[in-house]
GROMACS .gro file of C-alpha atoms in nm:
model
  257
    1MET     CA    1   3.320  -0.806  -5.507
    2GLY     CA    2   3.323  -1.135  -5.315
    3ALA     CA    3   3.646  -1.040  -5.132
    4ARG     CA    4   3.502  -0.703  -5.038
    5ARG     CA    5   3.189  -0.866  -4.897
    6SER     CA    6   3.406  -1.105  -4.704
    7ARG     CA    7   3.603  -0.818  -4.551
    8VAL     CA    8   3.282  -0.634  -4.460
    9GLY     CA    9   3.149  -0.951  -4.304
   10ARG     CA   10   3.463  -0.995  -4.094
   11VAL     CA   11   3.447  -0.631  -3.981
   12LEU     CA   12   3.083  -0.675  -3.878
   13LEU     CA   13   3.168  -0.994  -3.688
   14TRP     CA   14   3.461  -0.825  -3.511
   15THR     CA   15   3.243  -0.526  -3.423
   16LEU     CA   16   2.971  -0.752  -3.291
   17ALA     CA   17   3.221  -0.950  -3.087
   18ALA     CA   18   3.371  -0.628  -2.944
   19VAL     CA   19   3.028  -0.489  -2.850
   20THR     CA   20   2.931  -0.820  -2.693
   21ALA     CA   21   3.255  -0.828  -2.493
   22LEU     CA   22   3.198  -0.471  -2.370
   23LEU     CA   23   2.844  -0.555  -2.264
   24LEU     CA   24   2.962  -0.862  -2.078
   25VAL     CA   25   3.232  -0.660  -1.901
   26ALA     CA   26   2.983  -0.386  -1.815
   27GLY     CA   27   2.730  -0.643  -1.691
   28ALA     CA   28   2.992  -0.816  -1.477
   29ALA     CA   29   3.106  -0.482  -1.330
   30PHE     CA   30   2.747  -0.389  -1.248
   31ALA     CA   31   2.690  -0.728  -1.084
   32VAL     CA   32   3.000  -0.685  -0.868
   33TRP     CA   33   2.896  -0.330  -0.779
   34VAL     CA   34   2.539  -0.411  -0.688
   35LEU     CA   35   2.607  -0.742  -0.513
   36ASN     CA   36   2.856  -0.589  -0.272
   37PRO     CA   37   2.645  -0.344  -0.072
   38TYR     CA   38   2.755  -0.127   0.220
   39GLN     CA   39   2.669  -0.311   0.543
   40ALA     CA   40   2.582  -0.180   0.887
   41GLU     CA   41   2.877  -0.129   1.116
   42PRO     CA   42   2.832  -0.382   1.398
   43GLU     CA   43   2.908  -0.156   1.697
   44PRO     CA   44   2.652   0.122   1.623
   45LEU     CA   45   2.394  -0.141   1.532
   46ALA     CA   46   2.458  -0.323   1.862
   47ARG     CA   47   2.422   0.003   2.060
   48ALA     CA   48   2.087   0.068   1.897
   49ALA     CA   49   1.971  -0.288   1.974
   50ASP     CA   50   2.083  -0.249   2.336
   51ASP     CA   51   1.904   0.081   2.392
   52PRO     CA   52   1.627   0.007   2.645
   53ALA     CA   53   1.417   0.294   2.508
   54VAL     CA   54   1.375   0.134   2.165
   55LEU     CA   55   1.295  -0.203   2.014
   56VAL     CA   56   1.495  -0.300   1.704
   57GLU     CA   57   1.338  -0.592   1.528
   58HIS     CA   58   1.480  -0.759   1.214
   59ARG     CA   59   1.188  -0.899   1.020
   60GLU     CA   60   1.180  -1.102   0.702
   61ASP     CA   61   1.201  -0.803   0.467
   62ALA     CA   62   1.233  -0.496   0.689
   63VAL     CA   63   1.386  -0.360   1.007
   64LEU     CA   64   1.135  -0.214   1.254
   65ILE     CA   65   1.245   0.042   1.515
   66ALA     CA   66   0.974   0.120   1.769
   67PRO     CA   67   0.964   0.293   2.107
   68ALA     CA   68   0.963   0.062   2.409
   69GLU     CA   69   0.685   0.273   2.558
   70ASN     CA   70   0.431   0.540   2.452
   71PRO     CA   71   0.433   0.523   2.071
   72SER     CA   72   0.331   0.853   1.917
   73GLY     CA   73   0.119   0.704   1.637
   74THR     CA   74   0.349   0.862   1.377
   75GLY     CA   75   0.580   0.658   1.158
   76VAL     CA   76   0.843   0.692   0.884
   77VAL     CA   77   0.919   0.451   0.604
   78PHE     CA   78   1.280   0.524   0.515
   79TYR     CA   79   1.461   0.416   0.196
   80SER     CA   80   1.834   0.343   0.219
   81GLY     CA   81   2.088   0.500  -0.010
   82ALA     CA   82   2.215   0.315  -0.319
   83ARG     CA   83   2.375  -0.020  -0.227
   84VAL     CA   84   2.331   0.037   0.144
   85GLU     CA   85   2.156  -0.232   0.351
   86ALA     CA   86   1.853  -0.119   0.546
   87ASP     CA   87   1.986  -0.184   0.895
   88ALA     CA   88   2.274   0.058   0.839
   89TYR     CA   89   2.026   0.332   0.940
   90ALA     CA   90   1.905   0.172   1.263
   91ALA     CA   91   2.175   0.339   1.473
   92VAL     CA   92   2.086   0.681   1.333
   93TRP     CA   93   1.711   0.651   1.376
   94ALA     CA   94   1.717   0.486   1.721
   95PRO     CA   95   1.777   0.812   1.915
   96VAL     CA   96   1.498   0.984   1.718
   97VAL     CA   97   1.262   0.703   1.810
   98ALA     CA   98   1.367   0.718   2.176
   99GLU     CA   99   1.309   1.096   2.190
  100THR     CA  100   0.983   1.122   1.996
  101GLY     CA  101   0.801   0.787   2.022
  102LEU     CA  102   0.820   0.761   1.646
  103THR     CA  103   0.804   0.423   1.467
  104VAL     CA  104   1.048   0.369   1.177
  105VAL     CA  105   1.033   0.101   0.908
  106LEU     CA  106   1.353   0.039   0.712
  107PRO     CA  107   1.236  -0.184   0.422
  108ASP     CA  108   1.466  -0.411   0.226
  109LEU     CA  109   1.483  -0.290  -0.132
  110ARG     CA  110   1.550  -0.500  -0.437
  111LEU     CA  111   1.928  -0.514  -0.481
  112ASN     CA  112   1.940  -0.233  -0.220
  113LEU     CA  113   1.833   0.016  -0.488
  114ALA     CA  114   1.527   0.241  -0.444
  115LEU     CA  115   1.547   0.285  -0.821
  116LEU     CA  116   1.407  -0.067  -0.854
  117ASP     CA  117   1.158  -0.044  -0.566
  118SER     CA  118   1.021   0.313  -0.539
  119SER     CA  119   0.672   0.198  -0.436
  120ARG     CA  120   0.801  -0.040  -0.165
  121ALA     CA  121   0.666   0.194   0.102
  122GLU     CA  122   0.310   0.100   0.024
  123SER     CA  123   0.360  -0.252   0.156
  124ALA     CA  124   0.610  -0.146   0.425
  125VAL     CA  125   0.342   0.039   0.623
  126ALA     CA  126   0.187  -0.298   0.707
  127GLU     CA  127   0.489  -0.364   0.932
  128ALA     CA  128   0.341  -0.116   1.185
  129PRO     CA  129  -0.040  -0.135   1.176
  130GLY     CA  130  -0.076   0.086   1.482
  131VAL     CA  131   0.069   0.392   1.309
  132GLU     CA  132  -0.187   0.650   1.198
  133THR     CA  133   0.032   0.919   1.042
  134TRP     CA  134   0.298   0.826   0.792
  135TYR     CA  135   0.600   1.007   0.648
  136LEU     CA  136   0.814   0.875   0.364
  137GLY     CA  137   1.184   0.948   0.347
  138GLY     CA  138   1.524   0.833   0.236
  139HIS     CA  139   1.895   0.893   0.212
  140SER     CA  140   2.060   0.997  -0.114
  141MET     CA  141   1.910   0.792  -0.399
  142GLY     CA  142   1.655   0.657  -0.153
  143GLY     CA  143   1.528   1.006  -0.083
  144ALA     CA  144   1.506   1.095  -0.452
  145PHE     CA  145   1.287   0.794  -0.524
  146ALA     CA  146   1.082   0.850  -0.210
  147ALA     CA  147   1.004   1.197  -0.347
  148GLN     CA  148   0.923   1.049  -0.685
  149HIS     CA  149   0.679   0.804  -0.528
  150LEU     CA  150   0.500   1.086  -0.347
  151GLY     CA  151   0.479   1.274  -0.672
  152THR     CA  152   0.308   0.989  -0.854
  153GLY     CA  153   0.022   0.970  -0.608
  154ASP     CA  154   0.015   0.593  -0.656
  155GLY     CA  155  -0.082   0.374  -0.363
  156ALA     CA  156  -0.334   0.386  -0.084
  157THR     CA  157  -0.123   0.551   0.188
  158ASP     CA  158  -0.207   0.911   0.278
  159TRP     CA  159   0.145   1.044   0.330
  160GLU     CA  160   0.187   1.336   0.569
  161GLY     CA  161   0.529   1.441   0.443
  162LEU     CA  162   0.878   1.374   0.322
  163VAL     CA  163   1.214   1.344   0.502
  164LEU     CA  164   1.523   1.383   0.286
  165TRP     CA  165   1.871   1.311   0.421
  166ALA     CA  166   2.146   1.420   0.180
  167SER     CA  167   1.899   1.402  -0.104
  168TYR     CA  168   1.664   1.607  -0.321
  169ALA     CA  169   1.353   1.591  -0.536
  170VAL     CA  170   1.378   1.628  -0.912
  171ALA     CA  171   1.142   1.858  -1.100
  172ALA     CA  172   0.955   1.558  -1.245
  173ALA     CA  173   0.842   1.461  -0.893
  174ASP     CA  174   0.612   1.765  -0.914
  175LEU     CA  175   0.621   1.849  -0.544
  176ALA     CA  176   0.684   2.224  -0.561
  177ASP     CA  177   0.315   2.315  -0.540
  178ARG     CA  178   0.216   2.049  -0.288
  179GLU     CA  179   0.065   2.234   0.005
  180ASP     CA  180  -0.042   1.910   0.173
  181LEU     CA  181   0.311   1.784   0.243
  182ARG     CA  182   0.544   1.871   0.531
  183VAL     CA  183   0.903   1.843   0.404
  184LEU     CA  184   1.238   1.830   0.580
  185SER     CA  185   1.567   1.832   0.385
  186VAL     CA  186   1.897   1.788   0.573
  187ALA     CA  187   2.232   1.830   0.398
  188GLY     CA  188   2.585   1.769   0.521
  189GLY     CA  189   2.835   2.053   0.498
  190ARG     CA  190   3.125   1.812   0.426
  191ASP     CA  191   2.926   1.585   0.189
  192GLY     CA  192   3.147   1.500  -0.106
  193VAL     CA  193   2.891   1.274  -0.281
  194LEU     CA  194   2.600   1.519  -0.290
  195THR     CA  195   2.709   1.863  -0.173
  196SER     CA  196   2.485   2.102   0.011
  197GLU     CA  197   2.524   2.342  -0.284
  198LYS     CA  198   2.383   2.082  -0.524
  199ILE     CA  199   2.093   2.015  -0.288
  200ALA     CA  200   2.029   2.391  -0.269
  201GLU     CA  201   2.015   2.408  -0.648
  202GLN     CA  202   1.723   2.160  -0.640
  203ARG     CA  203   1.537   2.363  -0.372
  204PRO     CA  204   1.274   2.492  -0.619
  205ASN     CA  205   1.149   2.134  -0.666
  206LEU     CA  206   1.022   2.126  -0.304
  207PRO     CA  207   0.726   2.309  -0.149
  208GLU     CA  208   0.792   2.670  -0.056
  209ASP     CA  209   0.767   2.600   0.318
  210ALA     CA  210   1.004   2.301   0.318
  211ALA     CA  211   1.247   2.308   0.611
  212MET     CA  212   1.606   2.317   0.478
  213GLU     CA  213   1.888   2.236   0.717
  214VAL     CA  214   2.265   2.197   0.679
  215ILE     CA  215   2.474   2.018   0.943
  216GLU     CA  216   2.816   2.169   0.912
  217GLY     CA  217   3.104   1.921   0.934
  218MET     CA  218   2.893   1.618   0.842
  219ASN     CA  219   2.966   1.404   0.535
  220HIS     CA  220   2.748   1.176   0.322
  221ALA     CA  221   2.815   0.841   0.486
  222GLN     CA  222   2.741   0.980   0.832
  223PHE     CA  223   2.373   0.988   0.747
  224GLY     CA  224   2.399   0.613   0.804
  225ALA     CA  225   2.640   0.387   0.994
  226TYR     CA  226   2.808   0.183   0.722
  227GLY     CA  227   3.163   0.315   0.707
  228HIS     CA  228   3.349   0.521   0.449
  229GLN     CA  229   3.196   0.585   0.107
  230ALA     CA  230   3.402   0.642  -0.205
  231GLY     CA  231   3.415   1.006  -0.317
  232ASP     CA  232   3.296   1.141   0.016
  233GLY     CA  233   3.437   1.444   0.195
  234GLU     CA  234   3.643   1.426   0.511
  235PRO     CA  235   3.410   1.492   0.807
  236GLU     CA  236   3.479   1.747   1.076
  237LEU     CA  237   3.243   1.575   1.319
  238THR     CA  238   3.274   1.234   1.476
  239ASP     CA  239   3.003   0.983   1.380
  240GLU     CA  240   2.848   1.024   1.723
  241GLN     CA  241   2.839   1.404   1.691
  242ALA     CA  242   2.692   1.386   1.340
  243HIS     CA  243   2.425   1.135   1.444
  244GLN     CA  244   2.332   1.346   1.746
  245ALA     CA  245   2.295   1.660   1.534
  246LEU     CA  246   2.088   1.470   1.275
  247ALA     CA  247   1.867   1.321   1.546
  248GLU     CA  248   1.805   1.666   1.695
  249VAL     CA  249   1.706   1.820   1.362
  250THR     CA  250   1.493   1.527   1.251
  251GLY     CA  251   1.337   1.474   1.591
  252ALA     CA  252   1.236   1.838   1.617
  253PHE     CA  253   1.062   1.814   1.279
  254LEU     CA  254   0.879   1.490   1.362
  255ALA     CA  255   0.808   1.542   1.730
  256PRO     CA  256   0.439   1.543   1.830
  257SER     CA  257   0.301   1.897   1.830
   0.00000   0.00000   0.00000
């Protein structure tokens, strides 16, 4: 009996050691994954900063993109995709700001994950106190958690609508019957991370009058300016062409009426 108990004890210890080792390996892999985010490509970021029609300001915990003249009074708080730094979207939003007078706040998110910071938008609006009408949006995971935040109704901001780039709302966000929200969803026809077909499958989770757009030839990473993303499709548009098409669609939706 004593020998049997000894064997059982050794098996339990080995099992515990194996589980502990697996957890350590998984934890280390997650740390490497999350601590190596996608960063903004320098050339597109520099072009946005040099555009005389917009002001790109890196603040302590956000990037602010504002028109140099004639702000419209409308703004967007935009969540980055998973592990993408906020300023990787400055180059894509700058032409929209130049065209519409929109103000855009790209907030830093904890570990660059909207999953950990879905209510960040409520404090981000303070970056642009002159804005009267606010939209919330995001790319990929950022968009999903922006939608979730709107669904909770938490916070003091009266959100006008939602802007989804290569993203979708889950059923739990409870947005399908929201008649008070304007919604734009833009998919990429060559997106290999989140295909336009998968986004279409989630269409019932958005209000009936949501504007659904597909930019043919555009892949997932082209919704930002941070380089290639693993698992993505091969684009049929250049980055400049994709960004121009995205700016036209988004600008038309957000332009002053």
